[in-house]
XYZ file of C-alpha atoms in Angstrom:
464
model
C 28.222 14.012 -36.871
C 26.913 13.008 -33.152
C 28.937 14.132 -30.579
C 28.799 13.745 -26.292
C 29.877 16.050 -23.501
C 29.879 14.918 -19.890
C 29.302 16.456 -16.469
C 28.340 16.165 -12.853
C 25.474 18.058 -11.620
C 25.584 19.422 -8.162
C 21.912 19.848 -8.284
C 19.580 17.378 -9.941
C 16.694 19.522 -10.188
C 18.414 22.966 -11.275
C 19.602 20.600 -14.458
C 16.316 19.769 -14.685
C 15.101 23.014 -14.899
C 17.631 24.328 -17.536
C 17.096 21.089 -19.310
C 13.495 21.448 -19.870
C 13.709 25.422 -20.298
C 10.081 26.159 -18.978
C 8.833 29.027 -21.039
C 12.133 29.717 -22.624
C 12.207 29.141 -25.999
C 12.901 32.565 -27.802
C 10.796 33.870 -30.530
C 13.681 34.292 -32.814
C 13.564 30.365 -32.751
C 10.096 30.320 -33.371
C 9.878 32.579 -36.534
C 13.336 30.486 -37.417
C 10.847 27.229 -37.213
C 7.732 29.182 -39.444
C 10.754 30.273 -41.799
C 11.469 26.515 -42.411
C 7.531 25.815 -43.138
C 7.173 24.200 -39.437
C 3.248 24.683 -39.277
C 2.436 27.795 -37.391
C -0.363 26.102 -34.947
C 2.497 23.635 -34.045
C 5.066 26.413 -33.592
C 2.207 28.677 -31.532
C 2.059 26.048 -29.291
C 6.038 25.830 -28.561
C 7.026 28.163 -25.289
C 9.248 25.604 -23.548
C 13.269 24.796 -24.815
C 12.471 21.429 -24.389
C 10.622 20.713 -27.871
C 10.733 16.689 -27.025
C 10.996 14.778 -23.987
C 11.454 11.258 -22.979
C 13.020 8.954 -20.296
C 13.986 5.668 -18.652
C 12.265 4.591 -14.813
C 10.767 8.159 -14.586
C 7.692 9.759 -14.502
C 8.371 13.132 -16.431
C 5.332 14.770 -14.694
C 7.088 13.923 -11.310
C 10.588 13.287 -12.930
C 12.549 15.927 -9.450
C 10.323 15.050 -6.740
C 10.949 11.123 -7.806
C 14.536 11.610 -8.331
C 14.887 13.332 -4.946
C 12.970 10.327 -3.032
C 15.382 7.605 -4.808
C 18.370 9.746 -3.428
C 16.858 10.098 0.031
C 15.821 6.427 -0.195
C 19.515 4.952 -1.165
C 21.019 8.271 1.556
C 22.538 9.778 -1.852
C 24.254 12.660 0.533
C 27.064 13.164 -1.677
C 28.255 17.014 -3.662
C 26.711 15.123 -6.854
C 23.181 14.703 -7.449
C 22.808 13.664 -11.213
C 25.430 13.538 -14.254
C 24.800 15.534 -17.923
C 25.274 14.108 -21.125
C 24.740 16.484 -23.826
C 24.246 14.367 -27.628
C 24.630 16.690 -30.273
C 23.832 15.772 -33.797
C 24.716 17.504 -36.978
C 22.267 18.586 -39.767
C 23.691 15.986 -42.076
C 21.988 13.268 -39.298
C 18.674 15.458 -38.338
C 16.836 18.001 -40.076
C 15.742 20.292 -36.451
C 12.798 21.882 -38.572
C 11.721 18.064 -38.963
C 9.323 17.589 -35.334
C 9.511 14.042 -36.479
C 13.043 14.015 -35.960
C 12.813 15.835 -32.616
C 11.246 12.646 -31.502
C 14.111 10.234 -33.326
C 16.537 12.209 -31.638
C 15.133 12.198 -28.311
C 14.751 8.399 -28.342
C 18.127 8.040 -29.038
C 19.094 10.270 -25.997
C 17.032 8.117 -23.872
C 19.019 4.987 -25.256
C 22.270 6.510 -24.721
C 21.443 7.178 -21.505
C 20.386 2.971 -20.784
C 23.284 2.228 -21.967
C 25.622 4.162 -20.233
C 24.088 3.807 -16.628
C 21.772 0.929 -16.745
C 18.778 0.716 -13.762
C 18.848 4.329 -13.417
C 16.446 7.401 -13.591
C 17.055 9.302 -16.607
C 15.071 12.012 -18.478
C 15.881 13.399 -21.293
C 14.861 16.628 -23.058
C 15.799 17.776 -26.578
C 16.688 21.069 -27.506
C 16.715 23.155 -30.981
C 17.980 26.141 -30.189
C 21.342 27.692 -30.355
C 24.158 28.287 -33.234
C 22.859 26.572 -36.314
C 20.099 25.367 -35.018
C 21.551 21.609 -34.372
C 19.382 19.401 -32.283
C 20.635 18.154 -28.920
C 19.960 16.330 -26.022
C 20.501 17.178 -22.753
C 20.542 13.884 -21.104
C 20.000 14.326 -16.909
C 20.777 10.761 -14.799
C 20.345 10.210 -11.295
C 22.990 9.243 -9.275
C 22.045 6.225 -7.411
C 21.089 2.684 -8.776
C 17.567 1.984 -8.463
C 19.016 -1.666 -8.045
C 21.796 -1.670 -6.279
C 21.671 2.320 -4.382
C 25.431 2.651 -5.504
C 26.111 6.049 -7.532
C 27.196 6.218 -10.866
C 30.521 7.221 -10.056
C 32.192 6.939 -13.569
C 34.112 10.361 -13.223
C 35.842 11.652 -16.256
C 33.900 9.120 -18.417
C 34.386 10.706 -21.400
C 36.114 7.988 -23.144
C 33.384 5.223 -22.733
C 30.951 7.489 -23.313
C 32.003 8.599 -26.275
C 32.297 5.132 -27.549
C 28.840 4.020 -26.412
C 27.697 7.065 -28.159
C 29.607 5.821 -31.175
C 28.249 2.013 -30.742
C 25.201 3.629 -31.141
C 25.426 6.164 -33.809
C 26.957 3.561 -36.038
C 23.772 1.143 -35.306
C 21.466 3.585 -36.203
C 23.349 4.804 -40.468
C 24.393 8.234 -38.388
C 27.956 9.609 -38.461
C 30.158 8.938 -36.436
C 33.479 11.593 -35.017
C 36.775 10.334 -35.745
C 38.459 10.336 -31.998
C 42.431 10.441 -31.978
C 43.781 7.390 -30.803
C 45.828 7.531 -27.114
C 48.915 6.086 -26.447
C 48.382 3.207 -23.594
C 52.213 2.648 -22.590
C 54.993 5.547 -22.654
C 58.121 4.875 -23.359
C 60.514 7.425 -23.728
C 63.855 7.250 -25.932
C 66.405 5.915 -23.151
C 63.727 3.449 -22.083
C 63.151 1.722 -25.534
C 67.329 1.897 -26.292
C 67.316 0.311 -22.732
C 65.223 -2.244 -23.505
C 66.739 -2.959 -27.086
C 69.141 -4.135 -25.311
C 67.603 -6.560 -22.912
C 68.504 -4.451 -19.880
C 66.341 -4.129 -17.009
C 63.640 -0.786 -16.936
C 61.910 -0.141 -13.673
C 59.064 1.236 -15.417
C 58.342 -1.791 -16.900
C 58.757 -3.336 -13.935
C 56.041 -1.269 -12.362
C 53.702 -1.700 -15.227
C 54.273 -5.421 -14.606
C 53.241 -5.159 -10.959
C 50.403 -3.048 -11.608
C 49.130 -5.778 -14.606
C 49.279 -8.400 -12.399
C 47.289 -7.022 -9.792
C 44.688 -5.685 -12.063
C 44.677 -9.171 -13.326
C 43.706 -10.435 -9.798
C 40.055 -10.962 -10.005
C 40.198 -10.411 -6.201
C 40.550 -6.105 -7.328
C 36.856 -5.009 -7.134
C 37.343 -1.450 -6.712
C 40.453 1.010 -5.897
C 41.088 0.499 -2.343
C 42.104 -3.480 -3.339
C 43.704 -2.128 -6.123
C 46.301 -0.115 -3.870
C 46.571 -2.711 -1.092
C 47.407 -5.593 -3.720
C 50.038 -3.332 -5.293
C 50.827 -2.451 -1.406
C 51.519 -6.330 -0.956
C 53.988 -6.373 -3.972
C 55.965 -3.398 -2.882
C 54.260 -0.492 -4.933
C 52.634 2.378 -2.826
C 50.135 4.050 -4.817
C 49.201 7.602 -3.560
C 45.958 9.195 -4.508
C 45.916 12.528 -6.555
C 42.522 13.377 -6.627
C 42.602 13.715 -10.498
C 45.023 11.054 -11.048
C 47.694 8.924 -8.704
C 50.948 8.080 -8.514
C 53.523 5.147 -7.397
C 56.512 5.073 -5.526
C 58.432 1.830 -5.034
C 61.900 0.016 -4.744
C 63.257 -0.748 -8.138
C 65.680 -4.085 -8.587
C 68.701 -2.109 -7.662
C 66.790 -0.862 -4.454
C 66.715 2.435 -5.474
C 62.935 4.710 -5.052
C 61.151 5.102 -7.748
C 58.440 7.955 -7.797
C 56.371 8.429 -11.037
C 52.971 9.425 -12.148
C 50.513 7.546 -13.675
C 50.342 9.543 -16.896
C 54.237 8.661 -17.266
C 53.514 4.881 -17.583
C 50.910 5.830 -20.041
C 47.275 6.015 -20.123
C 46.022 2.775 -19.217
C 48.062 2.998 -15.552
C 46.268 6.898 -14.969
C 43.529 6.719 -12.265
C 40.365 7.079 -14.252
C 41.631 4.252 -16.706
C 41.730 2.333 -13.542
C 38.498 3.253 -12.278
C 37.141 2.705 -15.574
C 38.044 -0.623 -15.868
C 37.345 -1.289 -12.005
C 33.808 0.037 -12.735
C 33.007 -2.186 -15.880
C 34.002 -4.979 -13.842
C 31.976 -3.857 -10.830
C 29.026 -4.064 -13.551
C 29.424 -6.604 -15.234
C 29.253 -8.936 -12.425
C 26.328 -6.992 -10.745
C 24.702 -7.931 -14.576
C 26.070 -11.350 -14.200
C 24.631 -11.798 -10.698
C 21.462 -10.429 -11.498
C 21.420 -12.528 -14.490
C 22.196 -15.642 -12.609
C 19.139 -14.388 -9.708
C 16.810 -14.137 -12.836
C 17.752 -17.644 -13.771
C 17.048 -18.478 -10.281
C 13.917 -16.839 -10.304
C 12.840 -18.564 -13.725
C 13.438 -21.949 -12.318
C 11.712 -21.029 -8.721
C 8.894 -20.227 -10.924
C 8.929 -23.254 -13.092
C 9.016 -25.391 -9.523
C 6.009 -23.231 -8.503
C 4.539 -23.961 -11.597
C 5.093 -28.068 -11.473
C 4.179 -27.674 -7.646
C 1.158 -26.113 -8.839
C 0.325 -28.321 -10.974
C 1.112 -31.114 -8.883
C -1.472 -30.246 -6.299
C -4.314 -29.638 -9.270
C -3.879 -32.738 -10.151
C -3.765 -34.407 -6.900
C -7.119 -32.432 -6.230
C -8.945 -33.933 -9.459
C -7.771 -37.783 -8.311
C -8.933 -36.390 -5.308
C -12.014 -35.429 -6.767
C -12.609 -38.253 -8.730
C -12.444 -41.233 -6.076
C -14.803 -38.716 -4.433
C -17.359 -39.081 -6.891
C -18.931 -42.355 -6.019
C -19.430 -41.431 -2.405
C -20.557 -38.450 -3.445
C -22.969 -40.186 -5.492
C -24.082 -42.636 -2.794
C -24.091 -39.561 -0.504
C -26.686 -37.783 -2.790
C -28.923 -40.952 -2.854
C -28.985 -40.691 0.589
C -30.027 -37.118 1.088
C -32.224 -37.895 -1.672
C -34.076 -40.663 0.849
C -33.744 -38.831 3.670
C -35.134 -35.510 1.850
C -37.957 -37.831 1.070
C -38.615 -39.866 4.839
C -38.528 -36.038 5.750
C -41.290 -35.332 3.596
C -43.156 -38.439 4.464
C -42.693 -37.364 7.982
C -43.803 -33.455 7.566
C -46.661 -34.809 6.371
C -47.713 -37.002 9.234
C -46.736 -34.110 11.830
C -48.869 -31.965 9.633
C -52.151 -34.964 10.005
C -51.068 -35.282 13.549
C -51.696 -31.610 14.312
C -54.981 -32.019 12.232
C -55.902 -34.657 14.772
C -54.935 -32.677 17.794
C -56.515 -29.824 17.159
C -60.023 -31.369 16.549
C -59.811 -33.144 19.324
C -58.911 -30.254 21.561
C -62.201 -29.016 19.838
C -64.584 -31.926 21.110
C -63.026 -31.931 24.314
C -63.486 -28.175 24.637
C -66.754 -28.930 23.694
C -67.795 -31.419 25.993
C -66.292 -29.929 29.276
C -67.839 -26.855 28.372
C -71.589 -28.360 30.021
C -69.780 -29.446 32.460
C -67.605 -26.599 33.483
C -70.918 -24.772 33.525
C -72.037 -27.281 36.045
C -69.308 -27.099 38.141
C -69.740 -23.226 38.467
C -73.314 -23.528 39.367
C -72.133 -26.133 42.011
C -69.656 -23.822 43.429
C -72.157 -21.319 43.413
C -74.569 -23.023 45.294
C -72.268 -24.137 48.340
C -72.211 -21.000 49.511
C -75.583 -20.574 49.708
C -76.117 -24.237 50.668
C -73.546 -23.355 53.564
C -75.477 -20.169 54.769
C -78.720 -21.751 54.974
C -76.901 -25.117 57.543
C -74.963 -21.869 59.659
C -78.799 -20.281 59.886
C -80.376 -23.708 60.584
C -77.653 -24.648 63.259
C -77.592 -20.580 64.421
C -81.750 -21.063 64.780
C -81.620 -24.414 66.630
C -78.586 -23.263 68.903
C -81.255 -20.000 69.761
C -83.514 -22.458 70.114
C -82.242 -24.709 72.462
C -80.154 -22.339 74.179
C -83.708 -19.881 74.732
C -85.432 -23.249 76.088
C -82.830 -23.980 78.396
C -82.889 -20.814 79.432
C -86.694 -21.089 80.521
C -86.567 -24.307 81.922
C -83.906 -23.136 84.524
C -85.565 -19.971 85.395
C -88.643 -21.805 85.633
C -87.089 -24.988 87.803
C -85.006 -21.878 89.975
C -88.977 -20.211 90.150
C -90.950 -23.165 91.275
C -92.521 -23.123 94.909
C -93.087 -26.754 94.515
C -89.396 -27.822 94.649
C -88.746 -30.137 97.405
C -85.890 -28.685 100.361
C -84.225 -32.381 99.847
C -82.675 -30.879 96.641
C -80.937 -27.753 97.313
C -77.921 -29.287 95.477
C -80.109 -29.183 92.116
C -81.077 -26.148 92.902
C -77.397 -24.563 93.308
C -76.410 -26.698 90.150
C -79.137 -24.753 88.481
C -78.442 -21.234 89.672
C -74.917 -21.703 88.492
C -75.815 -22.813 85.150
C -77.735 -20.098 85.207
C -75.359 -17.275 86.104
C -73.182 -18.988 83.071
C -75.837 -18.610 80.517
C -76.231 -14.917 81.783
C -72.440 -14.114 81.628
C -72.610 -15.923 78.436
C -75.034 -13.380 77.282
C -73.542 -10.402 78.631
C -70.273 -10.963 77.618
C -72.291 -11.514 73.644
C -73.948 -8.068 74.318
C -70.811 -6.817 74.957
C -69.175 -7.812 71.769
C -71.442 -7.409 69.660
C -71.268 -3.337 71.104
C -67.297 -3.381 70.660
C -67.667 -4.659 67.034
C -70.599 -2.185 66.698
C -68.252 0.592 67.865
C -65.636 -0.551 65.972
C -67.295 -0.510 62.952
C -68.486 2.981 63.459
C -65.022 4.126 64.065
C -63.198 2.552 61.376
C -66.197 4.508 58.959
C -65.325 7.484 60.505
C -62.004 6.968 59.810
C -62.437 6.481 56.787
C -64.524 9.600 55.914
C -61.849 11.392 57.510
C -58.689 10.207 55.222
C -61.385 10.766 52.184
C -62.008 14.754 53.015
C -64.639 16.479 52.430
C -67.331 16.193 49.358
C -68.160 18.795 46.973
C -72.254 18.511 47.113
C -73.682 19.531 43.742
C-alpha cells in the first residue's frame, strides 16, 4: 500500500543531506540485508541511507550547488527552499531485500515527482531503513520553475498529491490507500429545512457569488479572486491557513463566516489548488502552443532551406555551359601561355649568345682603347718637352742675340731708339728669369716644409 507525506523545506541542501544519509546506514540494517541472502560484497559496499538514487533536470554529483544557482538565478529569496515528498510502499508492493526493486521504487519516486511539479529539479533518494524495513522515497524538489522561475507554491497539497500518487500506483498493478471522501458543501440542519422550503439561505448565496467568480476565467491567482468577489459585494479576508467572507446578505444584514463553514471546496487551499492547476495548465497550454510555433518556424526554415538549395543547383546548372566555355578558354590561354614561355625561353637563348659575341668582339677592342689611353699621356709629355725644349730654345737665342746687339761696338749712334727697345726687352727677359728662380725656390721650400710636416704628424720611427 503506497502512501505520500508532504512538506516544505526551509533548507534545500540540509534535506539533501538527510535524504542521501552520507555514511549513515546502520549495521543493524546491514546484517538485516545478509539475513535476507542480500549478497555480502553488495551489502559491504552499502555505508550511505540512500541505497538508490535518481532524478529529473539534476546532476546528482552537483544536485545542491545546481539547485542553489537555479534559486539565485530566478532570486528564489523566500523561507522555502525545496518541498519533501516522502512515497512509502508496503512489502506487499516491494520486497526491500530485492536491490532490483530499490531501483523500481526509486524510478517511481522520480515520476511522482514529474508529475507533481513539472520543469523542476528533483532528486530523489530511496531509503530501506526504519520499522519493518519498508522502502521509501524521500523525494527533494526545488522551488523555482526552471521554465517559468515561479515557485511551486502548492501549500498544503496533500490532496493532489495523494491522488497523483494514486494515478500512479494504480498504473503501475501496486495498491492503492483507500482516502475518506470530504464533504465539498456544508449544510447544516436549519439550512437544508430552510431550503426545503424554497426560502432564501445566505450561505448559498455566498457560495453562489464565490462560483461565479471562480468561474470567471479572468481569476488567475488569489488576489483576482478577492477583488472579483470584492466587485460583487463579498470581502474575503486572508487567514493565513485559511480565509474568510463577510458580506451583506438579501435582507442587508452582515454576514461573517469561514471558509470551512461553506465546506471544503470554498477553504483557501481548495482555492489555491484550483487557482494553481489553472495557472498550469495554461503555462502547459502556452508552451504547447510556442512548441507548435516552433515546429512550424522550423518547417518554414526547412522549406526556406530548401528553397535556396534548389535555387543554387538552377543556379548551378545554367552555370555549367559558361563554365564549360570558360574552361576551354583557360584551356587556350594555358596553352598560348605555354607557346609563349617557350619563345621567352628561345629569346633569352638568343640574348645571351649574343651578349657573348659582342663581349667577345669588344674585348680587342677595349684592349685597344686602353693602350690608346695609355699612350696619350705619354704622347702628351713628349709635345710639353718638345714645346718646353723649343720655348728654351728660342727664349736662350733671344737672349744672346740681345746681349750681343746691346754688346756690339759697331752699332751706329742713329739708333739709340733700338738700342733702348733692346735694353728693355732685355731687363724683361731678366725679371722674367728672376721672378722663375724665385718660384721655383718658394715651391722648393714649400715642398721641403710640407715633408717636414709631415714627418712631424707621423712621430718618430722605431729603427730595427
Amino acid at each position: 500500500m503506497a502512501t505520500v507525506k508532504l512538506s516544505r523545506a526551509v533548507s534545500a541542501g540540509a534535506a539533501i543531506n538527510y535524504a542521501e544519509g552520507k555514511n549513515r546506514l546502520k549495521e543493524t540494517d546491514r546484517a538485516w540485508l545478509r539475513e535476507q541472502g542480500v549478497d555480502d560484497e553488495l551489502v559491504a559496499k552499502l555505508r550511505d541511507r540512500a541505497v538508490a538514487r535518481g532524478g529529473e533536470n539534476v546532476d546528482l554529483n552537483h544536485v545542491r550547488s545546481q539547485m542553489r544557482s537555479t534559486r539565485e538565478l530566478f532570486g528564489n529569496r523566500g523561507k522555502t527552499q525545496a518541498f519533501r515528498v516522502i512515497q512509502s510502499f508496503g512489502p506487499e508492493d516491494f520486497n526491500a531485500a530485492d536491490p532490483a526493486a530499490w531501483q523500481q521504487v526509486n524510478a517511481l519516486g522520480v515520476e511522482l515527482g514529474r508529475r507533481i511539479a513539472p520543469n523542476h529539479e528533483i532528486a530523489v533518494y530511496t531509503h530501506l531503513d526504519g520499522d519493518g524495513h519498508k522502502l521509501h522515497n524521500h523525494i527533494i524538489i526545488n522551488a523555482p520553475n526552471l521554465i517559468t522561475g515561479r515557485k511551486y507554491h502548492h501549500q498544503n497539497d496533500f490532496a493532489r498529491v495523494a491522488a497523483i500518487n494514486d494515478t500512479l500506483v494504480r498504473e503501475h498493478g501496486l495498491s492503492v490507500i483507500q482516502h475518506h471522501s470530504q464533504q465539498q458543501e456544508r449544510h447544516t440542519l436549519a439550512e437544508r429545512k430552510i431550503s426545503a422550503k424554497g426560502a432564501y439561505v445566505w450561505k448559498d448565496d455566498l457560495r453562489s457569488r464565490i462560483d461565479s467568480v471562480m468561474q470567471d476565467s479572468r481569476t488567475i491567482d488569489f488576489k483576482a479572486f478577492s477583488a472579483y468577489l470584492f466587485e460583487k459585494g463579498v470581502t474575503v479576508h486572508d487567514r493565513g491557513q485559511n480565509v474568510s467572507y463577510t458580506f451583506l446578505d438579501a435582507q442587508n444584514k452582515q454576514r461573517r463566516v469561514r471558509g470551512p463553514k461553506l465546506g471544503t471546496s470554498y477553504e483557501k487551499e481548495a482555492i489555491t489548488h484550483e487557482l494553481a492547476n489553472r495557472t498550469q495548465a495554461r503555462e502547459a497550454q502556452r508552451l504547447s502552443e510556442q512548441e507548435q510555433q516552433r515546429v512550424i518556424n522550423a518547417h518554414r526554415a526547412t522549406e526556406q532551406r530548401k528553397y535556396q538549395t534548389q535555387s543554387r543547383e538552377r543556379t548551378a546548372q545554367q552555370r555549367e555551359p559558361n563554365h564549360a566555355s570558360a574552361t576551354q578558354n583557360f584551356e587556350r590561354l594555358a596553352n598560348t601561355s605555354g607557346h609563349m614561355e617557350q619563345k621567352a625561353r628561345s629569346m633569352g637563348t638568343h640574348y645571351r649568345q649574343l651578349r657573348q659575341r659582342i663581349k667577345t668582339a669588344i674585348k680587342p677592342l677595349a684592349a685597344e682603347l686602353q693602350r690608346f689611353s695609355e699612350a696619350i699621356p705619354r704622347f702628351a709629355q713628349t709635345i710639353s718637352a718638345y714645346l718646353q725644349n723649343q720655348v728654351r730654345s728660342n727664349y736662350v737665342a733671344l737672349k744672346q742675340k740681345l746681349e750681343a746687339e746691346l754688346t756690339s761696338a759697331s752699332k751706329p749712334p742713329e739708333t739709340p731708339a733700338h738700342s733702348e727697345t733692346y735694353q728693355q726687352l732685355l731687363g724683361k727677359i731678366k725679371e722674367n728669369e728672376a721672378i722663375g728662380e724665385q718660384k721655383q725656390r718658394t715651391q722648393a721650400q714649400q715642398r721641403a716644409k710640407s715633408r717636414q710636416q709631415q714627418r712631424h704628424n707621423e712621430g718618430p720611427t722605431l729603427e730595427r
